[in-house]
């Protein structure tokens, strides 16, 4: 079991989230009058790094921000949240931006412009060392796939566990699949990866040794090649905004696994993190603390 707190490194995207709230999502070509607007740092990588810190990890962020005002704000938020940004790159030009629309039921539509995230290519010796010194590496797919592969292979070489949150969905290169210890996907991502019309956990296990399928209000499904096959129900909460629920889940899962929890219990705890997140509007600002996660976990075990 890893010493507490676990050391988590996140290699991924950092964006500025521009969030508009309205009664419903607009149809193509339609304008809908909004209820409110929030601008907050986000991006799956940054969100998961902050989520990991709030859940109890020591966490470093690897990625790239722009040289614009958004980049300054993103880095300041990461630093204020306790994320180690010593190896976060600054790339000349625009930072990544996500334009997010949220309706009153908490459903959302998102457009992401990668900006500086696209420049995060290759790994330096310092970045490779950070990965090798950590307990868990978390990657997503909002950065160049070659960089995801390099990070996962560096982790594998250093004995660091690899969690891949395969979002947004894209083809997984064989060399990446070979380095992944735990795959986290939602239902649409699972369908995209396997080509099956329904989420195919068995098909995913043909690629990687462990899988978590997140199913929103239906909870999560954990399975592995050793025979585990567990459906873990979701926590019941009032849903306000689902934008960062998956990031809260993945960050908490990395912490729980890094602490040495059994993975079924780790998924149950991560479910509580996702549920705690959807009670608030926004992305990084909605990510729950460890106390909030523990409270919901205790109510649902």
Short mmCIF file of C-alpha atoms in Angstrom, two decimals:
data_model
loop_
_atom_site.label_atom_id
_atom_site.label_comp_id
_atom_site.label_asym_id
_atom_site.label_seq_id
_atom_site.Cartn_x
_atom_site.Cartn_y
_atom_site.Cartn_z
CA UNK A 1 0.00 0.00 0.00
CA UNK A 2 1.25 3.49 -0.85
CA UNK A 3 2.08 5.89 1.94
CA UNK A 4 -0.57 8.49 2.70
CA UNK A 5 -1.14 10.92 1.09
CA UNK A 6 -0.70 9.25 -2.28
CA UNK A 7 1.28 10.95 -5.02
CA UNK A 8 -0.79 11.54 -8.15
CA UNK A 9 0.43 13.13 -11.38
CA UNK A 10 -2.02 14.31 -14.03
CA UNK A 11 -0.91 14.73 -17.64
CA UNK A 12 -3.67 16.54 -19.43
CA UNK A 13 -5.49 19.66 -20.54
CA UNK A 14 -6.02 23.01 -18.85
CA UNK A 15 -8.73 25.34 -20.18
CA UNK A 16 -10.75 28.38 -19.31
CA UNK A 17 -14.40 27.31 -19.02
CA UNK A 18 -17.03 29.78 -20.23
CA UNK A 19 -20.27 28.47 -18.76
CA UNK A 20 -23.73 29.71 -19.75
CA UNK A 21 -26.80 28.55 -17.82
CA UNK A 22 -30.28 28.53 -19.37
CA UNK A 23 -33.67 26.90 -19.00
CA UNK A 24 -32.81 24.52 -21.82
CA UNK A 25 -30.07 23.88 -24.35
CA UNK A 26 -30.55 25.70 -27.69
CA UNK A 27 -31.41 23.82 -30.86
CA UNK A 28 -29.20 24.35 -33.94
CA UNK A 29 -29.63 27.93 -35.16
CA UNK A 30 -31.61 28.94 -32.07
CA UNK A 31 -30.82 31.62 -29.46
CA UNK A 32 -31.94 30.95 -25.88
CA UNK A 33 -31.96 33.63 -23.18
CA UNK A 34 -29.61 32.57 -20.40
CA UNK A 35 -30.04 32.59 -16.63
CA UNK A 36 -26.41 33.22 -15.67
CA UNK A 37 -22.78 33.09 -16.82
CA UNK A 38 -19.70 31.76 -15.03
CA UNK A 39 -16.06 31.89 -16.14
CA UNK A 40 -13.79 29.46 -14.32
CA UNK A 41 -10.57 27.52 -14.98
CA UNK A 42 -11.19 23.95 -16.10
CA UNK A 43 -10.07 21.35 -18.62
CA UNK A 44 -10.17 17.65 -17.82
CA UNK A 45 -6.53 17.55 -16.74
CA UNK A 46 -6.69 20.60 -14.47
CA UNK A 47 -10.04 19.51 -13.04
CA UNK A 48 -8.75 16.04 -12.22
CA UNK A 49 -5.60 17.47 -10.64
CA UNK A 50 -7.63 19.77 -8.39
CA UNK A 51 -10.06 16.93 -7.66
CA UNK A 52 -7.15 14.73 -6.57
CA UNK A 53 -5.77 17.40 -4.22
CA UNK A 54 -9.17 18.03 -2.66
CA UNK A 55 -9.64 14.29 -2.23
CA UNK A 56 -6.38 14.03 -0.31
CA UNK A 57 -3.47 13.57 -2.74
CA UNK A 58 -0.21 15.35 -3.36
CA UNK A 59 -0.64 16.15 -7.04
CA UNK A 60 1.48 17.55 -9.87
CA UNK A 61 0.08 18.80 -13.18
CA UNK A 62 1.82 18.25 -16.53
CA UNK A 63 0.46 20.12 -19.52
CA UNK A 64 0.52 23.49 -21.31
CA UNK A 65 -1.22 26.82 -20.84
CA UNK A 66 -1.15 29.84 -23.15
CA UNK A 67 0.69 33.13 -22.69
CA UNK A 68 -2.64 35.00 -22.52
CA UNK A 69 -4.60 36.26 -19.51
CA UNK A 70 -6.52 32.99 -19.37
CA UNK A 71 -3.22 31.13 -18.88
CA UNK A 72 -2.29 33.36 -15.94
CA UNK A 73 -5.67 32.72 -14.32
CA UNK A 74 -5.55 28.96 -14.92
CA UNK A 75 -2.11 28.64 -13.32
CA UNK A 76 -3.13 30.83 -10.39
CA UNK A 77 -6.17 28.62 -9.73
CA UNK A 78 -4.07 25.47 -9.86
CA UNK A 79 -1.52 26.95 -7.45
CA UNK A 80 -4.22 28.20 -5.09
CA UNK A 81 -5.76 24.73 -5.12
CA UNK A 82 -2.49 23.14 -4.02
CA UNK A 83 -1.51 21.59 -7.36
CA UNK A 84 2.23 21.50 -8.12
CA UNK A 85 2.69 23.48 -11.36
CA UNK A 86 6.50 23.47 -11.40
CA UNK A 87 6.49 21.54 -14.68
CA UNK A 88 3.41 23.12 -16.28
CA UNK A 89 4.52 24.60 -19.61
CA UNK A 90 3.60 28.03 -21.00
CA UNK A 91 3.15 28.10 -24.78
CA UNK A 92 3.04 31.36 -26.75
CA UNK A 93 -0.52 32.02 -27.89
CA UNK A 94 -4.01 31.19 -26.67
CA UNK A 95 -4.92 28.90 -23.81
CA UNK A 96 -7.48 26.16 -24.26
CA UNK A 97 -11.09 27.29 -23.97
CA UNK A 98 -14.27 25.30 -23.32
CA UNK A 99 -17.67 26.83 -24.13
CA UNK A 100 -20.25 25.05 -21.97
CA UNK A 101 -24.04 25.32 -21.99
CA UNK A 102 -25.96 23.93 -19.00
CA UNK A 103 -29.74 23.56 -18.69
CA UNK A 104 -31.83 23.57 -15.51
CA UNK A 105 -31.79 19.78 -15.36
CA UNK A 106 -27.99 19.86 -15.17
CA UNK A 107 -27.40 18.50 -18.68
CA UNK A 108 -24.69 20.15 -20.75
CA UNK A 109 -23.23 20.61 -24.22
CA UNK A 110 -19.54 21.46 -24.59
CA UNK A 111 -17.26 22.74 -27.35
CA UNK A 112 -13.53 22.66 -26.60
CA UNK A 113 -10.88 24.69 -28.46
CA UNK A 114 -7.56 23.06 -27.49
CA UNK A 115 -5.28 26.11 -27.81
CA UNK A 116 -2.03 25.55 -25.94
CA UNK A 117 -3.02 21.99 -25.04
CA UNK A 118 -2.14 20.99 -28.60
CA UNK A 119 1.45 22.13 -28.03
CA UNK A 120 2.07 19.67 -25.19
CA UNK A 121 4.32 17.38 -27.20
CA UNK A 122 7.03 15.06 -25.93
CA UNK A 123 8.21 14.74 -22.35
CA UNK A 124 11.24 16.34 -20.72
CA UNK A 125 13.50 14.47 -18.32
CA UNK A 126 11.95 16.41 -15.43
CA UNK A 127 8.41 15.48 -16.51
CA UNK A 128 9.37 11.83 -16.88
CA UNK A 129 10.91 11.88 -13.39
CA UNK A 130 7.71 13.32 -11.87
CA UNK A 131 5.72 10.48 -13.42
CA UNK A 132 8.14 7.80 -12.24
CA UNK A 133 8.10 9.17 -8.67
CA UNK A 134 4.30 9.07 -8.38
CA UNK A 135 1.91 6.34 -7.27
CA UNK A 136 -0.69 6.96 -9.97
CA UNK A 137 -0.65 8.70 -13.37
CA UNK A 138 -3.95 10.02 -14.73
CA UNK A 139 -4.29 10.85 -18.43
CA UNK A 140 -7.15 11.92 -20.67
CA UNK A 141 -7.40 12.56 -24.41
CA UNK A 142 -7.58 16.35 -24.70
CA UNK A 143 -3.81 16.48 -25.37
CA UNK A 144 -1.86 14.95 -28.29
CA UNK A 145 -2.16 11.17 -28.25
CA UNK A 146 1.61 10.74 -28.68
CA UNK A 147 2.11 12.58 -25.39
CA UNK A 148 -0.45 10.37 -23.67
CA UNK A 149 1.41 7.32 -24.95
CA UNK A 150 4.78 8.70 -23.79
CA UNK A 151 3.42 9.49 -20.32
CA UNK A 152 1.81 6.07 -19.94
CA UNK A 153 4.98 4.30 -21.07
CA UNK A 154 7.08 6.40 -18.67
CA UNK A 155 4.73 5.39 -15.87
CA UNK A 156 4.89 1.74 -16.83
CA UNK A 157 8.70 1.85 -16.87
CA UNK A 158 8.74 3.51 -13.44
CA UNK A 159 6.21 1.19 -11.78
CA UNK A 160 3.52 3.91 -11.60
CA UNK A 161 -0.10 2.82 -12.10
CA UNK A 162 -1.82 4.28 -15.16
CA UNK A 163 -5.44 5.44 -15.24
CA UNK A 164 -6.69 6.49 -18.66
CA UNK A 165 -9.92 8.47 -18.78
CA UNK A 166 -10.54 7.98 -22.51
CA UNK A 167 -12.38 11.24 -23.07
CA UNK A 168 -13.08 12.56 -25.56
CA UNK A 169 -13.48 9.22 -27.33
CA UNK A 170 -10.92 8.42 -29.99
CA UNK A 171 -9.11 5.33 -31.24
CA UNK A 172 -6.68 3.94 -28.67
CA UNK A 173 -3.26 3.09 -30.13
CA UNK A 174 -2.02 -0.43 -29.26
CA UNK A 175 1.04 0.98 -27.51
CA UNK A 176 -1.22 3.04 -25.23
CA UNK A 177 -3.54 0.14 -24.48
CA UNK A 178 -0.52 -1.95 -23.49
CA UNK A 179 0.46 0.57 -20.81
CA UNK A 180 -2.98 1.20 -19.24
CA UNK A 181 -3.79 -0.42 -15.88
CA UNK A 182 -7.31 0.99 -15.48
CA UNK A 183 -9.60 2.43 -18.15
CA UNK A 184 -12.36 4.87 -17.13
CA UNK A 185 -15.05 5.56 -19.74
CA UNK A 186 -18.67 6.59 -19.94
CA UNK A 187 -21.20 4.74 -22.06
CA UNK A 188 -20.69 6.73 -25.26
CA UNK A 189 -16.90 6.43 -24.97
CA UNK A 190 -17.20 2.68 -24.40
CA UNK A 191 -19.31 2.33 -27.56
CA UNK A 192 -16.84 4.39 -29.57
CA UNK A 193 -13.85 2.32 -28.42
CA UNK A 194 -15.39 -1.11 -28.98
CA UNK A 195 -17.64 -0.29 -31.93
CA UNK A 196 -20.49 -2.03 -30.14
CA UNK A 197 -24.00 -0.46 -30.14
CA UNK A 198 -24.15 -1.11 -26.40
CA UNK A 199 -21.41 -0.56 -23.79
CA UNK A 200 -19.34 -3.73 -24.01
CA UNK A 201 -17.33 -4.28 -20.83
CA UNK A 202 -16.06 -7.64 -22.05
CA UNK A 203 -14.78 -5.96 -25.19
CA UNK A 204 -12.98 -3.35 -23.12
CA UNK A 205 -11.40 -6.07 -20.95
CA UNK A 206 -9.97 -7.56 -24.11
CA UNK A 207 -7.92 -4.37 -24.33
CA UNK A 208 -7.05 -3.50 -20.72
CA UNK A 209 -6.95 -5.43 -17.43
CA UNK A 210 -9.42 -3.24 -15.49
CA UNK A 211 -12.39 -1.13 -16.53
CA UNK A 212 -14.73 1.33 -14.87
CA UNK A 213 -17.84 2.24 -16.86
CA UNK A 214 -19.55 5.36 -15.51
CA UNK A 215 -23.31 5.49 -16.11
CA UNK A 216 -24.47 8.78 -14.60
CA UNK A 217 -27.50 8.29 -12.38
CA UNK A 218 -27.23 4.53 -12.81
CA UNK A 219 -23.89 4.48 -11.00
CA UNK A 220 -20.72 2.69 -12.12
CA UNK A 221 -19.68 -0.75 -13.29
CA UNK A 222 -16.28 -2.15 -12.32
CA UNK A 223 -14.85 -5.26 -13.95
CA UNK A 224 -11.42 -6.83 -14.28
CA UNK A 225 -9.73 -9.85 -15.82
CA UNK A 226 -9.56 -11.57 -12.43
CA UNK A 227 -13.33 -12.01 -12.47
CA UNK A 228 -14.61 -8.98 -10.58
CA UNK A 229 -17.91 -7.71 -12.00
CA UNK A 230 -19.63 -5.19 -9.74
CA UNK A 231 -22.42 -2.68 -10.33
CA UNK A 232 -22.06 0.17 -7.82
CA UNK A 233 -25.17 2.36 -7.44
CA UNK A 234 -24.98 6.14 -7.63
CA UNK A 235 -25.54 8.38 -4.62
CA UNK A 236 -28.87 10.20 -4.64
CA UNK A 237 -28.46 14.00 -4.74
CA UNK A 238 -30.16 17.04 -6.26
CA UNK A 239 -28.44 17.60 -9.61
CA UNK A 240 -27.50 21.19 -10.52
CA UNK A 241 -24.66 20.80 -13.06
CA UNK A 242 -23.00 17.60 -14.31
CA UNK A 243 -20.09 19.35 -16.08
CA UNK A 244 -17.19 18.15 -13.89
CA UNK A 245 -18.76 15.05 -12.36
CA UNK A 246 -16.56 12.69 -14.38
CA UNK A 247 -13.44 14.63 -13.42
CA UNK A 248 -14.37 14.54 -9.73
CA UNK A 249 -14.91 10.79 -10.07
CA UNK A 250 -11.59 10.14 -11.82
CA UNK A 251 -9.54 12.32 -9.48
CA UNK A 252 -11.04 10.65 -6.41
CA UNK A 253 -10.59 7.19 -7.93
CA UNK A 254 -6.87 7.88 -8.43
CA UNK A 255 -6.55 8.96 -4.80
CA UNK A 256 -8.43 5.94 -3.44
CA UNK A 257 -6.38 3.52 -5.54
CA UNK A 258 -3.19 5.30 -4.57
CA UNK A 259 -4.15 4.86 -0.92
CA UNK A 260 -4.38 1.12 -1.50
CA UNK A 261 -8.15 0.69 -1.37
CA UNK A 262 -9.78 -2.29 -3.00
CA UNK A 263 -10.91 -1.06 -6.42
CA UNK A 264 -14.60 -1.84 -5.87
CA UNK A 265 -14.52 0.29 -2.73
CA UNK A 266 -12.45 2.91 -4.56
CA UNK A 267 -15.17 3.15 -7.22
CA UNK A 268 -17.82 3.46 -4.54
CA UNK A 269 -15.89 6.36 -2.96
CA UNK A 270 -15.38 7.94 -6.40
CA UNK A 271 -19.15 7.69 -7.01
CA UNK A 272 -19.62 9.81 -3.91
CA UNK A 273 -17.16 12.37 -5.29
CA UNK A 274 -19.06 12.62 -8.58
CA UNK A 275 -22.35 12.99 -6.75
CA UNK A 276 -20.97 15.70 -4.46
CA UNK A 277 -19.75 17.61 -7.52
CA UNK A 278 -23.10 17.77 -9.36
CA UNK A 279 -24.68 19.69 -6.48
CA UNK A 280 -22.83 22.85 -7.57
CA UNK A 281 -22.53 24.92 -10.76
CA UNK A 282 -19.19 24.98 -12.57
CA UNK A 283 -16.15 22.82 -13.06
CA UNK A 284 -13.06 23.28 -10.85
CA UNK A 285 -15.01 25.35 -8.33
CA UNK A 286 -17.56 22.52 -7.91
CA UNK A 287 -15.01 19.76 -7.14
CA UNK A 288 -15.65 18.33 -3.66
CA UNK A 289 -13.41 18.18 -0.61
CA UNK A 290 -12.49 14.91 1.06
CA UNK A 291 -14.94 15.67 3.88
CA UNK A 292 -17.78 16.12 1.38
CA UNK A 293 -16.88 12.85 -0.34
CA UNK A 294 -16.63 10.97 2.97
CA UNK A 295 -20.03 12.29 4.05
CA UNK A 296 -21.84 11.01 0.96
CA UNK A 297 -19.84 7.77 0.98
CA UNK A 298 -20.90 7.09 4.57
CA UNK A 299 -24.55 7.71 3.71
CA UNK A 300 -24.40 5.21 0.84
CA UNK A 301 -22.48 2.27 2.35
#
